[in-house]
CSV table of C-alpha atoms in Angstrom, one decimal:
chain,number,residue,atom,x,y,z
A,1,UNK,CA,0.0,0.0,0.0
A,2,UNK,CA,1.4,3.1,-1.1
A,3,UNK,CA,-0.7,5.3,2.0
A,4,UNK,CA,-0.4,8.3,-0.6
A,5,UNK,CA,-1.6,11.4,1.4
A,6,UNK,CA,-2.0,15.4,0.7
A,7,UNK,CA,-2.0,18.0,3.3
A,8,UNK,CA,-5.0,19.8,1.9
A,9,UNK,CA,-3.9,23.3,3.5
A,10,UNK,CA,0.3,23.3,3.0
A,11,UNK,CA,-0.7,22.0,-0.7
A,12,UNK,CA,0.1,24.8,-3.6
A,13,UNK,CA,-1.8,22.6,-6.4
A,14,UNK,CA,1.3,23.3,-8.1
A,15,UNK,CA,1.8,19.7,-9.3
A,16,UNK,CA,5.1,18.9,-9.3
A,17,UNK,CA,5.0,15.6,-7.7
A,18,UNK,CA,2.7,14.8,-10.5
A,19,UNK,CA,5.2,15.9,-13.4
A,20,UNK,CA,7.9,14.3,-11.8
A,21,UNK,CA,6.6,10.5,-11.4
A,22,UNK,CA,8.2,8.5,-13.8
A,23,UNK,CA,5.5,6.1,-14.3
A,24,UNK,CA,2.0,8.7,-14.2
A,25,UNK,CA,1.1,7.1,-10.6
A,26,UNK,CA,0.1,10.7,-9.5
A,27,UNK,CA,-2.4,12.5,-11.0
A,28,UNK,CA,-3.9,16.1,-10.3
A,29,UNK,CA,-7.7,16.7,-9.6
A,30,UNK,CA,-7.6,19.7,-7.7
A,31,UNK,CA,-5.1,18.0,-5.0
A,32,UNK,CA,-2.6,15.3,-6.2
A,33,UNK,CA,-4.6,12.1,-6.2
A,34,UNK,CA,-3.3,8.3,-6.7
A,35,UNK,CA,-6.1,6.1,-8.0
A,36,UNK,CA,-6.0,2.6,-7.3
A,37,UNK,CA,-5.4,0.5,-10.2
A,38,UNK,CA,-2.3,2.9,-10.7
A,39,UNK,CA,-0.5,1.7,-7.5
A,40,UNK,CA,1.0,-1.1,-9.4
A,41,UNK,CA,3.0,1.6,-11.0
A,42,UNK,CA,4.9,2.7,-8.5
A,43,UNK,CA,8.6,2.1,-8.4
A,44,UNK,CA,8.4,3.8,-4.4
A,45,UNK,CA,11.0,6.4,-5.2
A,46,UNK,CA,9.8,8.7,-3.1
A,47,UNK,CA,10.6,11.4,-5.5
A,48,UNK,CA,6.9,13.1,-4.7
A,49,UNK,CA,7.9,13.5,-1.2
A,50,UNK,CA,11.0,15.2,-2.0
A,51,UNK,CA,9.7,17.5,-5.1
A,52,UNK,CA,7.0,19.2,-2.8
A,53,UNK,CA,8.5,22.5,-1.2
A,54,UNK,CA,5.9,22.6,1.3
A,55,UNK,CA,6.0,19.3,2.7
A,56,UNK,CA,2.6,18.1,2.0
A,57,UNK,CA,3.0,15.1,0.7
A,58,UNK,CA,3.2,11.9,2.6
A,59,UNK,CA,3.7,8.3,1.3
A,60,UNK,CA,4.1,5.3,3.0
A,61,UNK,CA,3.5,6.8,5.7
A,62,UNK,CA,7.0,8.8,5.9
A,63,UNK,CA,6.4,12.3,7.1
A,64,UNK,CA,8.4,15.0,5.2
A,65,UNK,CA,9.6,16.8,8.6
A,66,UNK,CA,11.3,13.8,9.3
A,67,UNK,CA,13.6,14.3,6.1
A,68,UNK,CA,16.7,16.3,5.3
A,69,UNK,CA,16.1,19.6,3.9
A,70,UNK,CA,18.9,19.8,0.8
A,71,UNK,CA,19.2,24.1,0.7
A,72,UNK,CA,23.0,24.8,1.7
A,73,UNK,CA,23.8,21.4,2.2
A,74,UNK,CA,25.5,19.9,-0.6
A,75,UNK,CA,29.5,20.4,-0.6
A,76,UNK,CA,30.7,22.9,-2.9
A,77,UNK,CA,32.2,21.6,-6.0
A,78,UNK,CA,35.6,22.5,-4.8
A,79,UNK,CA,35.8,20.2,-2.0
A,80,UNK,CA,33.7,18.0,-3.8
A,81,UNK,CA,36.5,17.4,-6.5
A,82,UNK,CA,39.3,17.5,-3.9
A,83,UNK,CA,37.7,14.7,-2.1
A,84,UNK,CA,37.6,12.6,-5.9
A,85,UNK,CA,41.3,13.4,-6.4
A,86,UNK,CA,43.0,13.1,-3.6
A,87,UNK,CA,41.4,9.9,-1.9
A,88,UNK,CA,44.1,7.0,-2.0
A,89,UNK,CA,44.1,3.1,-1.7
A,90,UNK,CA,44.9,2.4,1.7
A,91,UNK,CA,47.2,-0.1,2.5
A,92,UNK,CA,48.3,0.5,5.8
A,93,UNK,CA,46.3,0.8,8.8
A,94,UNK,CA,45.9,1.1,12.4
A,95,UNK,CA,45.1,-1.6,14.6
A,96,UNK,CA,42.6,0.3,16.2
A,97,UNK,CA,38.8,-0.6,15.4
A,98,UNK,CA,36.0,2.0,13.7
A,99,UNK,CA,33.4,2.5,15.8
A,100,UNK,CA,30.4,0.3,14.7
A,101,UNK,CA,28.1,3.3,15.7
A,102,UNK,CA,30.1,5.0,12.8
A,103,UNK,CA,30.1,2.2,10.5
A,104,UNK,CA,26.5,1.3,11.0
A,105,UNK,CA,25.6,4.9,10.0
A,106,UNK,CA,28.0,5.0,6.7
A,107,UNK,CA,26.0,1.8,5.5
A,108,UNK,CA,22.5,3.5,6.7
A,109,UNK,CA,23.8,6.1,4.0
A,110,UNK,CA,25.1,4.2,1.4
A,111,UNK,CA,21.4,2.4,1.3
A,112,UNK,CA,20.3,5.4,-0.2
A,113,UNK,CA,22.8,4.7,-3.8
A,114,UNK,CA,20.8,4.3,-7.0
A,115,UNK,CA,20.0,0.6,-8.2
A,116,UNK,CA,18.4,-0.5,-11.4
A,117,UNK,CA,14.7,0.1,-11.4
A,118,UNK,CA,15.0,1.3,-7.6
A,119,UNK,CA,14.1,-2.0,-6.2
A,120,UNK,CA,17.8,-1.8,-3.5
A,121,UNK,CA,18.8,-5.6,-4.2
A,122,UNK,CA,22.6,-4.6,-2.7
A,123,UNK,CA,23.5,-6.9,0.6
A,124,UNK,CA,26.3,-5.3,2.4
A,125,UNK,CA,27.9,-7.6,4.3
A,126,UNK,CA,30.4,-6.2,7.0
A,127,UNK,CA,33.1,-7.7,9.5
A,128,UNK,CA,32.6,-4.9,11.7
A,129,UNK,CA,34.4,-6.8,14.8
A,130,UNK,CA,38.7,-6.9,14.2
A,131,UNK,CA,39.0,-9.6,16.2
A,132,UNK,CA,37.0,-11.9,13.7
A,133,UNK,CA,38.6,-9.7,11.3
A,134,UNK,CA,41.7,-11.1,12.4
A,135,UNK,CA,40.1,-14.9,12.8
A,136,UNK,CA,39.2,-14.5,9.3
A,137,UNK,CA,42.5,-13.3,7.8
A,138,UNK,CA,44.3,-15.9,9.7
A,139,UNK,CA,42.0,-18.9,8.6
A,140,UNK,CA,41.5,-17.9,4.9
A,141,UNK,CA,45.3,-17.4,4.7
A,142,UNK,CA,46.1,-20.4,5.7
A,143,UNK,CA,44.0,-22.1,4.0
A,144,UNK,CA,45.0,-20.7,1.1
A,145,UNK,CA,48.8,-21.7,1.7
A,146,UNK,CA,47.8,-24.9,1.8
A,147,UNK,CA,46.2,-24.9,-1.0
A,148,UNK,CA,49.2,-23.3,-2.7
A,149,UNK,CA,51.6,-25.8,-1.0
A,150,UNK,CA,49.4,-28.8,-2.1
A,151,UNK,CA,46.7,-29.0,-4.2
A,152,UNK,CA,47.9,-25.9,-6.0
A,153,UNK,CA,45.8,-23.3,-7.6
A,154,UNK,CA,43.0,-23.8,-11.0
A,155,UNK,CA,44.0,-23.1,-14.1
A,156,UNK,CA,43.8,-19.1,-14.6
A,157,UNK,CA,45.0,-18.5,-11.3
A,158,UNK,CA,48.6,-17.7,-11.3
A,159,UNK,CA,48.7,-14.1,-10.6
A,160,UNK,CA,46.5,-14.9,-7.3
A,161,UNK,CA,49.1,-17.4,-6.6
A,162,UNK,CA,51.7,-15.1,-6.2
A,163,UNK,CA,49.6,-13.0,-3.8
A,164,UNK,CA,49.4,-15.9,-1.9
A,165,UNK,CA,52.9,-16.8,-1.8
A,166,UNK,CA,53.7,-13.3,-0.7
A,167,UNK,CA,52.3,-14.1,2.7
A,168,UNK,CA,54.3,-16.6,3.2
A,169,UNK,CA,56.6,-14.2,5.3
A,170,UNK,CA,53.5,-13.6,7.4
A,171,UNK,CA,53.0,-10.4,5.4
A,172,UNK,CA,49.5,-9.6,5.1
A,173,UNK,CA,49.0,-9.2,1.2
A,174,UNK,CA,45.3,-10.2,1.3
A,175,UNK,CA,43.9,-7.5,3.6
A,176,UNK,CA,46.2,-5.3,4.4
A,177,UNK,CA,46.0,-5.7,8.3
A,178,UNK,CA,42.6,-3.7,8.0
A,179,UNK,CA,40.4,-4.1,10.7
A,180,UNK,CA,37.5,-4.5,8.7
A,181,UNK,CA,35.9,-5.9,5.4
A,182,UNK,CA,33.0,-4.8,3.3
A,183,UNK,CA,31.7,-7.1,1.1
A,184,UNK,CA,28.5,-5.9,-1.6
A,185,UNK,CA,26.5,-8.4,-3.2
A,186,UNK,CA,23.2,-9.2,-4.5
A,187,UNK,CA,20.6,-11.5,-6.3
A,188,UNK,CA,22.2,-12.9,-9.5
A,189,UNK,CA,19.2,-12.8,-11.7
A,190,UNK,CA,18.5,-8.6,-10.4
A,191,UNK,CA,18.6,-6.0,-13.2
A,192,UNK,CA,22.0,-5.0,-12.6
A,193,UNK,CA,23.5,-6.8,-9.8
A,194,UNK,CA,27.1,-5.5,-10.6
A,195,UNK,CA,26.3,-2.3,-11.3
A,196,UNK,CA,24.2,-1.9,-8.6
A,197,UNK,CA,27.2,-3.3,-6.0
A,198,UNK,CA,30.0,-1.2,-7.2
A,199,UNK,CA,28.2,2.2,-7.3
A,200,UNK,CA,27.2,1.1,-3.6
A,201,UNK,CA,30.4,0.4,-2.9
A,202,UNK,CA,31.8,3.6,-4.5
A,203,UNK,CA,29.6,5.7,-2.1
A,204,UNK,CA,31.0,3.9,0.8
A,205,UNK,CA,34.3,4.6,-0.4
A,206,UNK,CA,33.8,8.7,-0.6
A,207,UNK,CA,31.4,8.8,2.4
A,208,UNK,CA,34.0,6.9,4.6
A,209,UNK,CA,37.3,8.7,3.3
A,210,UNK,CA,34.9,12.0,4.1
A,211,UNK,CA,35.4,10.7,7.9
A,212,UNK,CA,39.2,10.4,8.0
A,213,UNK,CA,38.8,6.6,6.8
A,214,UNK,CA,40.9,5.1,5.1
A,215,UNK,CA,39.5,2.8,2.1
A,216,UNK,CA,40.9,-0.1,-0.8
A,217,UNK,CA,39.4,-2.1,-3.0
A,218,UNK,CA,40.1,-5.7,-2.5
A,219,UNK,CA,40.0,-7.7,-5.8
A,220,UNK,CA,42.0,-9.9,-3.6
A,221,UNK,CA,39.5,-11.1,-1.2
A,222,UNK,CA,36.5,-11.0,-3.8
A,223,UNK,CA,39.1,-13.4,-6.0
A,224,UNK,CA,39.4,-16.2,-2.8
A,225,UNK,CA,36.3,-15.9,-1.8
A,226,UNK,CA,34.4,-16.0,-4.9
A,227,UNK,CA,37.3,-18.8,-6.7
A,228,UNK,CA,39.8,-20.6,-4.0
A,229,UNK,CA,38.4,-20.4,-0.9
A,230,UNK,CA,34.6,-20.3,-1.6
A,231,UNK,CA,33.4,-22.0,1.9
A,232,UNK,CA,34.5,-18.5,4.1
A,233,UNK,CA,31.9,-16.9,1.5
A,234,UNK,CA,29.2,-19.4,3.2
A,235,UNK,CA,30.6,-18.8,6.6
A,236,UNK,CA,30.4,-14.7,6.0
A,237,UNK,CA,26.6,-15.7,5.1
A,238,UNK,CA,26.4,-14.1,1.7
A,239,UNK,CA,23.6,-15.9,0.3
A,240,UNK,CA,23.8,-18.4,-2.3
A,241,UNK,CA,21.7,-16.9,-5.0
A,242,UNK,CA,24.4,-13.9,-4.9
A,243,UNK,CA,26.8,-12.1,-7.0
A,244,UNK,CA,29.5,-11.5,-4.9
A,245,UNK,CA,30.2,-8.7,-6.8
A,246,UNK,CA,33.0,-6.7,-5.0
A,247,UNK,CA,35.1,-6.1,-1.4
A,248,UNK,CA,36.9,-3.6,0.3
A,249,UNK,CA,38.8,-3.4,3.3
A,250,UNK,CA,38.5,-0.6,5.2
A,251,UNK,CA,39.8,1.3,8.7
A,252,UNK,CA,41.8,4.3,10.5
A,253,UNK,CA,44.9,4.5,8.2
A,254,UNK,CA,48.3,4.3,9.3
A,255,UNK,CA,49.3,7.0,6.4
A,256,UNK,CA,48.7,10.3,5.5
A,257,UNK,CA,48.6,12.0,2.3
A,258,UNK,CA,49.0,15.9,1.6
A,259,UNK,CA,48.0,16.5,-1.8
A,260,UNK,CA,46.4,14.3,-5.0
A,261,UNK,CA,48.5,13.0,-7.6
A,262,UNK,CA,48.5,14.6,-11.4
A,263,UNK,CA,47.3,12.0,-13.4
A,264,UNK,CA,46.7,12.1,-17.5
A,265,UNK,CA,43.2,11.6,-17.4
A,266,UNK,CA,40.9,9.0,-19.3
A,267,UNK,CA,40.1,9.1,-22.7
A,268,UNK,CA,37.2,12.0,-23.6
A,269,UNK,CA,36.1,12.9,-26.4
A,270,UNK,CA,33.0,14.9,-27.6
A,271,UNK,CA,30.4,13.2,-29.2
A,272,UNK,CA,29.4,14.0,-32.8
A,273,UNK,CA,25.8,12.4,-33.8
């Protein structure tokens, strides 16, 4: 039920949460009204909640004071681009913990990325603890030795062999002695499953870098969990069904950076139709 309400007396009859529903579910008669056999429609953006100036729409029963108002909020481009350029792959950190107050509020954000169609089919799965962090990094790597020292790796799988071999040193090569991990995944047969994960993923990279966090992307772990050593997947509980579609390890860095790098740039070039 979409509980689609108007606030008769803050309502302008302006109808902009009319023009801006993608798929019609809002008409105007006098007050913005949502007929029945329209419901279907709805895709439960919200985007008629946030359109209205005066706060007088309400659906699903969320009530617009409850949001946050955007005027003089957004960064200014300036910092904005800064915080683009000059955020680094971490790969040295503290041993120190983040606070899982902090970290359950970075993922409350990140819930808020765009996926395909709106329907949110992203899992993130978090080790939020370092000392399972540590149980994990210890078990997976040696069970990854082993296999490396007996069984050997598939086919295809040389270059993650050599990743392997560099911890033989007790070097951590696989997580970077991060305190914690941040796998995304989702439902295989979704719209976009990896689409959806990564662009998650990027958020939580920029929101936690915004926080003094420090941030990599770990093709590593996604590599062993999703190839060599599948059964810590299972023991992480990332469903079955899912894409494990990307990780990243993540805590207070042990490094500090003063200024971003000058690099050439990707290709761009303008469009001639």
């Amino acid at each position: 039920m979409l509980n689609f309400t108007v606030d008769a007396d803050k309502c302008t009859r302006c109808g902009e949460c009319a023009k801006d529903c993608l798929w019609g579910v809002i008409e105007m008669d006098g007050l913005p009204v949502v007929r029945p056999e329209n419901e279907a429609r709805c895709i439960e953006c919200q985007h008629c909640l946030a359109v209205c100036k005066p706060g007088a729409v309400s659906v699903f029963g969320k009530d617009p004071a409850d949001s946050l108002p955007l005027k003089g909020m957004f960064p200014d481009p300036a910092k904005m681009e800064t915080l683009i350029m000059g955020r680094r792959s971490t790969r040295r950190y503290r041993k120190e913990g983040v606070d899982p107050v902090l970290i359950r509020h970075l993922l409350e954000v990140v819930s808020h990325a765009p996926t395909a169609v709106n329907r949110h089919p992203v899992t993130l799965t978090v080790v939020d603890d370092p000392a399972v962090m540590d149980r994990l990094r210890a078990e997976v790597t040696a069970e990854a030795l082993r296999m490396l020292h007996g069984e050997g790796f598939p086919a295809g799988w040389e270059r993650m062999a050599d990743y392997v071999r560099g911890c033989e040193d007790g070097t951590d090569i696989l997580f970077r002695n991060a305190p914690h991990l941040l796998v995304a995944s989702a439902p295989e047969d979704s719209f976009a499953p990896m689409a959806d994960c990564h662009i998650a993923m990027s958020y939580f990279e920029l929101l936690a870098n915004s926080h003094g966090l420090g941030t990599v992307w770990n093709g590593i772990a996604r590599a062993l969990l999703t190839g060599i050593v599948p059964q810590f997947r299972t023991r992480l509980g990332i469903p079955e069904d899912h894409l494990l579609a990307c990780a990243m390890s993540f805590g207070r860095p042990a490094v500090k950076y003063h200024r971003t790098v000058q690099r050439p740039g990707c290709v761009i070039r303008r469009a001639d139709f």
